[in-house]
XYZ file of C-alpha atoms in Angstrom:
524
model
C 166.129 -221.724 -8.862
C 169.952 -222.099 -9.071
C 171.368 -222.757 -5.894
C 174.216 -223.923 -3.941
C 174.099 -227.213 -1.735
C 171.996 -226.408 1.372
C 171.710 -227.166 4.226
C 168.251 -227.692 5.449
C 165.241 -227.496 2.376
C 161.679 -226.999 4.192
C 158.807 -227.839 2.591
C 155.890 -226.373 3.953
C 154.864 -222.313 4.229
C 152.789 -222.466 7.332
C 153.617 -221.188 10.623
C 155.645 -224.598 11.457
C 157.521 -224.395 8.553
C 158.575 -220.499 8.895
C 159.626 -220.787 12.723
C 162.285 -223.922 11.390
C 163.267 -221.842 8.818
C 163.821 -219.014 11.033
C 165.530 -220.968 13.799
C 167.796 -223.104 11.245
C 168.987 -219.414 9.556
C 169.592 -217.713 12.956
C 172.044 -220.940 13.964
C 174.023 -220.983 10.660
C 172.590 -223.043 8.760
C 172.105 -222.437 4.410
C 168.002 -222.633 4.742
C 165.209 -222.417 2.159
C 161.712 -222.895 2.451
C 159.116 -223.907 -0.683
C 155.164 -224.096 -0.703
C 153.311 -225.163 -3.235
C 150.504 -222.880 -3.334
C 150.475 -219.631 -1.499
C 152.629 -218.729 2.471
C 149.955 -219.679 4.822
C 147.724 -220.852 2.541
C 146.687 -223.811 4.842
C 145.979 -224.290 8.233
C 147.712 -221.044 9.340
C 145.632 -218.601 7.656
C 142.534 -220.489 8.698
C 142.875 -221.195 12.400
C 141.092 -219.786 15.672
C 143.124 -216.714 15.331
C 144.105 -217.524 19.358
C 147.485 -217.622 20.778
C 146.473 -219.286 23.703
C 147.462 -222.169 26.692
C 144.990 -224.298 26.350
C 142.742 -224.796 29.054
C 141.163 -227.701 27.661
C 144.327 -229.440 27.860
C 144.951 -228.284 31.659
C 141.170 -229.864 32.338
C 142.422 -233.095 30.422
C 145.559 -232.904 32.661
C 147.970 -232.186 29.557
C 149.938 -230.352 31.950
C 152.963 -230.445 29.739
C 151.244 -229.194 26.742
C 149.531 -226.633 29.338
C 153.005 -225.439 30.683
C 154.418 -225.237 26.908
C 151.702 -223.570 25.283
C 151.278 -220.925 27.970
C 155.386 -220.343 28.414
C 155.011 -219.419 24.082
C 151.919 -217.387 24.703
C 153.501 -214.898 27.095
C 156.872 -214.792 24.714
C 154.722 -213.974 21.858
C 153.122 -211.532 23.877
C 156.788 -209.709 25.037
C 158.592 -210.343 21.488
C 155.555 -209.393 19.046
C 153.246 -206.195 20.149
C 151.431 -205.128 17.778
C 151.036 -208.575 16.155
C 150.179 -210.755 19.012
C 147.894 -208.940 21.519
C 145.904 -209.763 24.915
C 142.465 -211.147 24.819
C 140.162 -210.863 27.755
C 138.009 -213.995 27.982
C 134.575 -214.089 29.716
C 132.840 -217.565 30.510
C 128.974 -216.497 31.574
C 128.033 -218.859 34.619
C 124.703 -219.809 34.926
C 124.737 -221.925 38.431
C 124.528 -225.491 36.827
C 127.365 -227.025 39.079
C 129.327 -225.257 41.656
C 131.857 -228.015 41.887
C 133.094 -227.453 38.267
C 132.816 -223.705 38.820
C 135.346 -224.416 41.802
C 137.340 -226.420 39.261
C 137.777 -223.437 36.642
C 138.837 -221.461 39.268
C 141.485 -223.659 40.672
C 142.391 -224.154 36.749
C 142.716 -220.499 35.940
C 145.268 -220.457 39.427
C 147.258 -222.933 37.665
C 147.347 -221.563 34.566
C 148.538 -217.997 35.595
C 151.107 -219.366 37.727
C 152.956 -221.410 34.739
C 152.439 -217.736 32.910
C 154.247 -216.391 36.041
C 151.621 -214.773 36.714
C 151.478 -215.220 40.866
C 149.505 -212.261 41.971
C 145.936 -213.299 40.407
C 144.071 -215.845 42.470
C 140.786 -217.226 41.998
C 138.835 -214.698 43.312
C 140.154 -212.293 40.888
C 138.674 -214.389 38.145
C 135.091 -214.498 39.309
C 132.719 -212.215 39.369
C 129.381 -211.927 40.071
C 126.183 -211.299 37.811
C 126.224 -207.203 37.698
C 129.887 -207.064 36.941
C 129.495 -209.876 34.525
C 127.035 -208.304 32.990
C 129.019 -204.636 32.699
C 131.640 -206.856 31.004
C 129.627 -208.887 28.537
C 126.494 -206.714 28.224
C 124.320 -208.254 25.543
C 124.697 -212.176 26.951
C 121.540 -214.266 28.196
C 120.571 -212.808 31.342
C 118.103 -215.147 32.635
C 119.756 -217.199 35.337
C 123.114 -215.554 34.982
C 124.830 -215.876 38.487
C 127.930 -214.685 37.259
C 131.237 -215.613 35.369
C 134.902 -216.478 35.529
C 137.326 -213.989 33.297
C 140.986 -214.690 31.783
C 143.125 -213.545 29.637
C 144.628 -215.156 26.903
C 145.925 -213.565 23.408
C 144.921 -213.666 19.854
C 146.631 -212.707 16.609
C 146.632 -212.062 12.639
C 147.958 -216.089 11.418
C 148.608 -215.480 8.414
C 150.667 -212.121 9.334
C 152.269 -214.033 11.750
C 153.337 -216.221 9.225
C 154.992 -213.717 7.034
C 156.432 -212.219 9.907
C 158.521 -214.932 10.953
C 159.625 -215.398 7.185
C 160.704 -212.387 6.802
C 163.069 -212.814 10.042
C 164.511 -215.824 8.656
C 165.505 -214.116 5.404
C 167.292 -211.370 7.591
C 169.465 -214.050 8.939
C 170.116 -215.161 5.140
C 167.433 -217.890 4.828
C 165.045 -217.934 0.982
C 161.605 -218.316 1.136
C 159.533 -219.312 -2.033
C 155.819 -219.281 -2.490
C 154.261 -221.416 -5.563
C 157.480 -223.894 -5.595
C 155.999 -227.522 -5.242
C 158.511 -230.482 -4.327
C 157.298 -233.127 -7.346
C 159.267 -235.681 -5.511
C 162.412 -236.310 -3.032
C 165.624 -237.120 -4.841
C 167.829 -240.042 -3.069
C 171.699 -241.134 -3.061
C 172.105 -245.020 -1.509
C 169.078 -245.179 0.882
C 169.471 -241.312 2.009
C 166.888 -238.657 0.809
C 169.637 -235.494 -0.647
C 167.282 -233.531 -1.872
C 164.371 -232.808 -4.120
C 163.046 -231.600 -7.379
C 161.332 -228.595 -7.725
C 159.032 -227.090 -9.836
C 157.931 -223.153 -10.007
C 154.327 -222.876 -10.640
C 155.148 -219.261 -11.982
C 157.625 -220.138 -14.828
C 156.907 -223.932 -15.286
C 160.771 -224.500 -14.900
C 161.802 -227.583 -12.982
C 164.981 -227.873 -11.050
C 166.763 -229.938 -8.550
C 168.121 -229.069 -4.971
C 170.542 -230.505 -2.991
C 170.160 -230.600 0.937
C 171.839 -232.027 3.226
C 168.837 -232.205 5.064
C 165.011 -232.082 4.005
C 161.949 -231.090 6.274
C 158.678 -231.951 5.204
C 156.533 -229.367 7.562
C 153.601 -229.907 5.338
C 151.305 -230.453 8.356
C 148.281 -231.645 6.916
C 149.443 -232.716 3.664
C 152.671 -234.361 5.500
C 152.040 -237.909 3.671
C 151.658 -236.398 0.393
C 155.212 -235.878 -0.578
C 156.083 -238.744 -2.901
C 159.728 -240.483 -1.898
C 159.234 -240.171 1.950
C 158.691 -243.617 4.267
C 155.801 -244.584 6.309
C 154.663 -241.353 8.281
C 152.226 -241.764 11.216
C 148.539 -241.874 10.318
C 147.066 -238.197 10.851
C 143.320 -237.245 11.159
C 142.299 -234.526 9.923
C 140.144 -232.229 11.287
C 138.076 -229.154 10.271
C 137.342 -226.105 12.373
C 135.081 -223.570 11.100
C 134.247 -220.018 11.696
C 132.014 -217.151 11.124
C 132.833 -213.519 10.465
C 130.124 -210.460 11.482
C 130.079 -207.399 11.577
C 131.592 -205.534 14.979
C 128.634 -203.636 15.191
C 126.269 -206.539 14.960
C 127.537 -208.615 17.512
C 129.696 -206.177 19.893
C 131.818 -207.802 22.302
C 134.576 -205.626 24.675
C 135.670 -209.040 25.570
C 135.820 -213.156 24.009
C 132.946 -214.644 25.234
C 133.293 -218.532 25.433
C 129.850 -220.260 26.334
C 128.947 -223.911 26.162
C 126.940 -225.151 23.050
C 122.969 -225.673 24.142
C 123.069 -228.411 21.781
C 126.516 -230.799 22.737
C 128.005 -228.878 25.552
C 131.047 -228.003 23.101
C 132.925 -224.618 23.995
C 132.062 -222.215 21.220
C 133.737 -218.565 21.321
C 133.651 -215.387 20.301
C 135.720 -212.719 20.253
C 136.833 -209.124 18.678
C 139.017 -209.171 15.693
C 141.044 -206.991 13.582
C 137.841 -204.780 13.637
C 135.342 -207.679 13.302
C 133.785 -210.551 15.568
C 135.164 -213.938 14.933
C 133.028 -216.250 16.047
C 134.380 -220.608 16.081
C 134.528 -223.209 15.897
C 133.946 -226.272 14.960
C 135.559 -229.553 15.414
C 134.702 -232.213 12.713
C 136.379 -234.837 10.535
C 137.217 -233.600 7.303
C 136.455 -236.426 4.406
C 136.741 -234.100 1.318
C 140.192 -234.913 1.183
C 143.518 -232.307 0.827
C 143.399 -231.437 -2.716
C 140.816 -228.888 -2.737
C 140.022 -225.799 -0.543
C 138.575 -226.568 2.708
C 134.667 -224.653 3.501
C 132.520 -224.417 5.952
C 129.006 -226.861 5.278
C 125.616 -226.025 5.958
C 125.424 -227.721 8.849
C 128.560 -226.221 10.494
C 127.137 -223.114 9.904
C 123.752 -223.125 11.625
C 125.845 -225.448 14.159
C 127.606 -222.198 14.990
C 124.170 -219.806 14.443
C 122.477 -221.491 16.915
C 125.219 -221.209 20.001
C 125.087 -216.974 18.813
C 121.553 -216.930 19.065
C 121.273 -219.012 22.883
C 124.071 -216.829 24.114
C 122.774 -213.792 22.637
C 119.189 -213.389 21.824
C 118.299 -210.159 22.200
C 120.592 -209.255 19.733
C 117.902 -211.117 16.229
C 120.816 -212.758 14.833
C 119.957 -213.802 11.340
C 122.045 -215.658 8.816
C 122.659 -212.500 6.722
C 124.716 -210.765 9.834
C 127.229 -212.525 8.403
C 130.182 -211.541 6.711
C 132.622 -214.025 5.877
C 133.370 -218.302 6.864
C 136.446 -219.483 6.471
C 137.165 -223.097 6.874
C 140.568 -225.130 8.235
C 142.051 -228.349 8.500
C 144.009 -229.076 11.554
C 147.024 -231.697 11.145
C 145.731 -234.099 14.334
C 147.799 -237.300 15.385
C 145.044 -239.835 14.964
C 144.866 -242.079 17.939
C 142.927 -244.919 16.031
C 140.234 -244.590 18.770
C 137.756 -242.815 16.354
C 136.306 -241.035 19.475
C 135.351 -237.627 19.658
C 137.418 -235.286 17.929
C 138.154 -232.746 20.564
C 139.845 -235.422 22.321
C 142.522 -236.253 19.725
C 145.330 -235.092 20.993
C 147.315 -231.662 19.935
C 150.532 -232.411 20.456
C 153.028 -232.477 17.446
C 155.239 -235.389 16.479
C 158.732 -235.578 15.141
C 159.936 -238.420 12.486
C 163.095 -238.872 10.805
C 164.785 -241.259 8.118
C 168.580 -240.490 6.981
C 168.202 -237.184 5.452
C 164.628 -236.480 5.864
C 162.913 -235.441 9.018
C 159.010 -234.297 9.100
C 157.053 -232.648 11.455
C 153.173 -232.651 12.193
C 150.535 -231.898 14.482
C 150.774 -229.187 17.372
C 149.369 -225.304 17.483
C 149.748 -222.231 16.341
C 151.098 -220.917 19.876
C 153.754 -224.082 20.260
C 155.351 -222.857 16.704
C 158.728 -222.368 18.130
C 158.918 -225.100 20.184
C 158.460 -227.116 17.948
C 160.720 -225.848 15.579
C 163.303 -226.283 17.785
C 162.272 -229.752 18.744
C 162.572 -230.621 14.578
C 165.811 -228.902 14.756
C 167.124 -231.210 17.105
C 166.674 -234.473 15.107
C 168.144 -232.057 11.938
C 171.238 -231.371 14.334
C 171.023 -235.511 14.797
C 171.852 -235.629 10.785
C 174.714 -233.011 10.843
C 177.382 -233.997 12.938
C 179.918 -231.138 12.117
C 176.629 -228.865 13.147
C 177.221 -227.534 16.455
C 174.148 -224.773 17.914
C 172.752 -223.975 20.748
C 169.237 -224.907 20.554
C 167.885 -222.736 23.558
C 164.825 -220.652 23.106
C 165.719 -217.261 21.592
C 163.572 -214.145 21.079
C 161.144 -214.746 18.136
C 161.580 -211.172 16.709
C 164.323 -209.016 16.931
C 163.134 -205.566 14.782
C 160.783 -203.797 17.357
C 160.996 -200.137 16.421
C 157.741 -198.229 15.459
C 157.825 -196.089 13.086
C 157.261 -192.229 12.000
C 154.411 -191.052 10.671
C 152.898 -187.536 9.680
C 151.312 -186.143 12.234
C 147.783 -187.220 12.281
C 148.475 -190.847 12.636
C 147.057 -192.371 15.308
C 150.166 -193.983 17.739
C 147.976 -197.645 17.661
C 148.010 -197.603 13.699
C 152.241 -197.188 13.621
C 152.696 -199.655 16.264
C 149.898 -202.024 14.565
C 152.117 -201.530 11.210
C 155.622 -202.193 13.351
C 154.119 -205.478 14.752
C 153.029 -206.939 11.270
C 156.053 -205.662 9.526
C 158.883 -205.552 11.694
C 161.710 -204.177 9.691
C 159.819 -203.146 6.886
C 157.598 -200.970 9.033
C 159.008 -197.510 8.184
C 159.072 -198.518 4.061
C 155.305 -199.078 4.608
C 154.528 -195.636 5.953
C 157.230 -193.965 3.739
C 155.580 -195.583 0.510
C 151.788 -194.610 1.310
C 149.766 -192.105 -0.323
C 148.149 -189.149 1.276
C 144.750 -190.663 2.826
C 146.793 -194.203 2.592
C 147.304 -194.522 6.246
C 143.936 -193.835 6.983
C 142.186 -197.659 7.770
C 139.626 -199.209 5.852
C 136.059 -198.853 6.858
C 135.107 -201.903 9.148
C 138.942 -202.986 9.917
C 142.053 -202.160 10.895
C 144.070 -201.991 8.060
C 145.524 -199.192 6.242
C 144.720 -198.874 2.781
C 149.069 -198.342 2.540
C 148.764 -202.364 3.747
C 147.674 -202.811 0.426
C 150.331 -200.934 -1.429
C 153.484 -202.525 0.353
C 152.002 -205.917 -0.687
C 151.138 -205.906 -3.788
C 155.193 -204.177 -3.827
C 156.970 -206.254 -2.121
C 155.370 -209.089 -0.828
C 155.240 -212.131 -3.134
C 151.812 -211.487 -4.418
C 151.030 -213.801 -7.223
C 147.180 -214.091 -6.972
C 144.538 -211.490 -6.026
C 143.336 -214.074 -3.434
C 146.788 -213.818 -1.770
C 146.563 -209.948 -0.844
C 142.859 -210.476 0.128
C 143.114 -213.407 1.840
C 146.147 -213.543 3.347
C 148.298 -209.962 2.896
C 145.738 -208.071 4.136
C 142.568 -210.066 5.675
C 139.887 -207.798 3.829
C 138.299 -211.109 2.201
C 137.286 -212.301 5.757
C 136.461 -208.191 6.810
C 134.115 -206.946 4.584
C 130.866 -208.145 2.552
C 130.953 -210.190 -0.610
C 134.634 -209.975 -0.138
C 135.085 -206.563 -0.233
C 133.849 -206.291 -3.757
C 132.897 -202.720 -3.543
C 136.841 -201.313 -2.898
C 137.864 -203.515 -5.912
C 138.030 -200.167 -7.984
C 140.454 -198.539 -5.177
C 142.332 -201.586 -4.832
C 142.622 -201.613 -8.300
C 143.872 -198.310 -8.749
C 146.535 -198.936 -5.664
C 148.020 -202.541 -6.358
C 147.550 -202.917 -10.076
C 150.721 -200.849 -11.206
C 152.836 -202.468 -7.891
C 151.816 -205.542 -9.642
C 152.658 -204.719 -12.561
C 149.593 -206.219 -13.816
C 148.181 -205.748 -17.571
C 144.551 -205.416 -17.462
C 143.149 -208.930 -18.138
C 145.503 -210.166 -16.257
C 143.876 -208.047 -13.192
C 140.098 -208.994 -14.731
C 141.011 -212.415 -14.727
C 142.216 -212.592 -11.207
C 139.621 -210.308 -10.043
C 136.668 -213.215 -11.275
C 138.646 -216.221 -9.842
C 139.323 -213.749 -6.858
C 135.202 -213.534 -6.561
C 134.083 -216.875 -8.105
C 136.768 -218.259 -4.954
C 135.319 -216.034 -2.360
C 131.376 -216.951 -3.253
C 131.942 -220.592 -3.320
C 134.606 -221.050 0.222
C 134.158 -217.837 2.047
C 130.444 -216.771 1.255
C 127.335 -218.174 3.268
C 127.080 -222.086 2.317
C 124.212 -223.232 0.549
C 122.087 -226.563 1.391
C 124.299 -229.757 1.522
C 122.580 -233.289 1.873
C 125.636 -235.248 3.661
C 127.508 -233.619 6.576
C 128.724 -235.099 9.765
C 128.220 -235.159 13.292
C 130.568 -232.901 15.438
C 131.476 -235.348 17.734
């Protein structure tokens, strides 16, 4: 890791780390991003999946947060198809309180006229219990009067993740994956840098920036050598994976929680149902792997089986959890958690700024909002700091004939430029998808290629989502996988059976069904 002086380090390979990186390369500026474990590895391979406004902040009267979030939503929407998609939301009504149906209604107007969206008016959001019922067939039909319908938009986090690195490095930028920052170097008061250390070599080395961004989100007060951040309080949201078949849904269904009133969704995903979340404090601390408890998981059971109980839900539907820890501002109230808020914060000290909190949706926002205390700390730095198209590679690509058009445009969304070297490099049968998902088994290949795979757990998890997609992991198309990614990998053989038991041991004890725990908490 022999570089020249740079100009802005980031530390942090989530999605607010990637869209600095990306806006500090596209203005200029000498840019390179570290994370200590794997891109994404975090919060942004382990969120809601949902690029979305926020009506909960619209009902809290966030309207700012409300106008922001929606405003990113429908850019996502223009700049990434393929990788960012529409989701149809349904919200069953079952005649509790016509005042606060009158309310969502009056919300929804809101909310698609800051999308400028100033044809739909209430009415078009309601509708009554037969046309409800056409549109979310299998939900509790007893005292149904109707429901309210939106649209919002979902996508693959993790692939969003690697999408925006991968623009940044077409503007110049680096982007490392298993480089930790050991600590922050400083020059009379002023952080210039930091030592680095590649968990691939072992080697050590030390980096000059002019500027360093701790985008650590989460973990932002774990950086030895950095002042007083503000407290944070972290929060864990968890989520269950079945089968598409089990649980089908044309549409997200968001319903109410018999138990606490929380919302609780579900939704169709990347050939699956997702089905979140929860909202709890997280006291197991940063260090290890976040998972969903016992108690989270029959939390999220029993909203499945109110909403849907003709369908016999039973605990072995399901798939896949997956667990995440949301960087929250902590307001020192210690009320509920969904009312923390989600706005991000910006810090600086003289050659250091850091960045927490916010959403998935807000990325580029608030990249550009960090950028604009960095620009505070480089006074021959002159950019415009207006919004800019996230993506600028939007070409699908050939394939033989055969291919269905939704699979090439799919591939062009999560690959941008590299979209065309994916098809060209499958296979035959490789651009045929994988039983029970989406993805193409040529997905597979181009990762394990070219896509900083270190760990078997990082094309699972995170190149391709097949850990969260397919039972016990997806242990039965190890041998295929095998056979595909091992020579891309240039792997030796126990090196592959190695990774392919800590890949498994991983996925039983934080992705699997959780066993009995003694001490949880409360969800709100």
């Amino acid at each position: 890791m022999k570089n020249d002086d740079l100009d802005v380090l980031v530390i942090g390979g989530g999605i607010t780390g990637a869209g600095i990186l990306l806006e500090a390369a596209r203005r200029g500026l000498k840019a390179m991003l570290v994370e200590q474990r794997d891109f994404a590895w975090g919060t942004s391979s382990r969120s809601s999946k949902l690029v979305h406004g926020g009506l909960r902040y619209l009902a809290e009267g966030r309207l700012r947060l409300t106008r922001e979030s929606v405003r990113e939503r429908e850019a996502l929407l223009r700049d990434a198809p393929g990788l960012v998609e529409p989701q149809g939301f349904a919200f069953a009504d079952y005649g509790n309180s016509r005042r606060k149906r009158r309310s969502f209604l009056a919300g929804l107007a809101l909310y698609d006229l800051m999308a400028g969206r100033r044809r739909i008016w209430p009415q078009r959001h309601w509708l009554d219990a037969d046309a409800f019922q056409m549109l979310a067939p299998n939900v509790q039909r007893e005292g149904l009067a109707g429901g309210i319908r939106y649209l919002d938009a979902k996508t693959d986090d993790a692939r969003l993740v690697l999408r925006v690195l991968d623009e940044a490095r077409s503007h110049g930028a680096q982007a490392r994956n298993y480089v930790a920052v050991e600590s922050l170097q400083r020059s009379s008061g002023r952080v210039t840098g930091a030592l680095l250390r590649d968990a691939r070599s072992g080697e050590g080395s030390a980096v000059a920036a002019r500027v360093v961004v701790n985008a650590t989100g989460a973990w932002a007060c774990g950086i030895p050598g950095q002042g007083n951040p503000p407290r944070l309080r972290p929060l864990r949201g968890s989520h269950l994976v079945l089968p598409a078949w089990r649980l089908p849904l044309a549409q997200a269904v968001s319903l109410m929680h018999p138990v606490d009133g929380r919302p609780v969704f579900a939704f169709p995903w990347e050939g699956v149902t997702l089905v979140g979340t929860t909202d709890v404090d997280h006291a197991e601390g940063l260090a290890a792997e976040a998972k969903v408890t016992r108690r989270e998981f029959d939390y999220l059971m029993a909203a499945l089986r109110a909403q849907f109980p003709q369908l016999g839900l039973i605990d072995a539907d399901v798939l896949a959890t997956y667990a995440g820890v949301r960087p929250v501002l902590d307001s020192g109230t210690r009320g509920a958690p969904s009312k923390e808020t989600r706005e991000h914060l910006v810090w600086d000290e003289p050659g250091l700024v850091a960045v927490t909190g916010g959403k998935l949706t807000t990325f580029r926002a608030i990249a550009l909002d960090a950028l604009g205390h960095v620009a505070r700390q480089l006074p021959d730095w002159r950019a415009d700091l207006a919004p800019r198209p996230v993506f600028r590679h939007r070409a699908t690509p050939r394939g033989p004939r055969g291919v269905p058009v939704a699979t090439l445009e799919r591939l062009a969304g999560r690959h941008g430029r590299h979209a065309q070297h994916v098809v060209d490099a499958a296979r035959p049968g490789e651009l045929e998808t994988i039983a029970g998902t989406l993805t193409p088994w040529a997905e597979l290949r181009w990762a394990a290629r070219s896509e900083d795979v270190w760990r078997l757990e990082d094309l699972l998890l995170r190149r391709t989502r097949l850990g969260l997609q397919l039972r016990a992991g997806g242990r039965e198309l190890l041998p295929r996988i095998r056979a595909i990614c091992q020579p891309e990998l240039g792997w030796s053989d126990a090196r592959w059976e190695a990774e392919q038991a800590a890949y498994l041991t991983l996925w039983q004890s934080h992705y699997g069904l959780p066993g009995a725990e003694p001490h949880e908490h409360s969800h709100d």
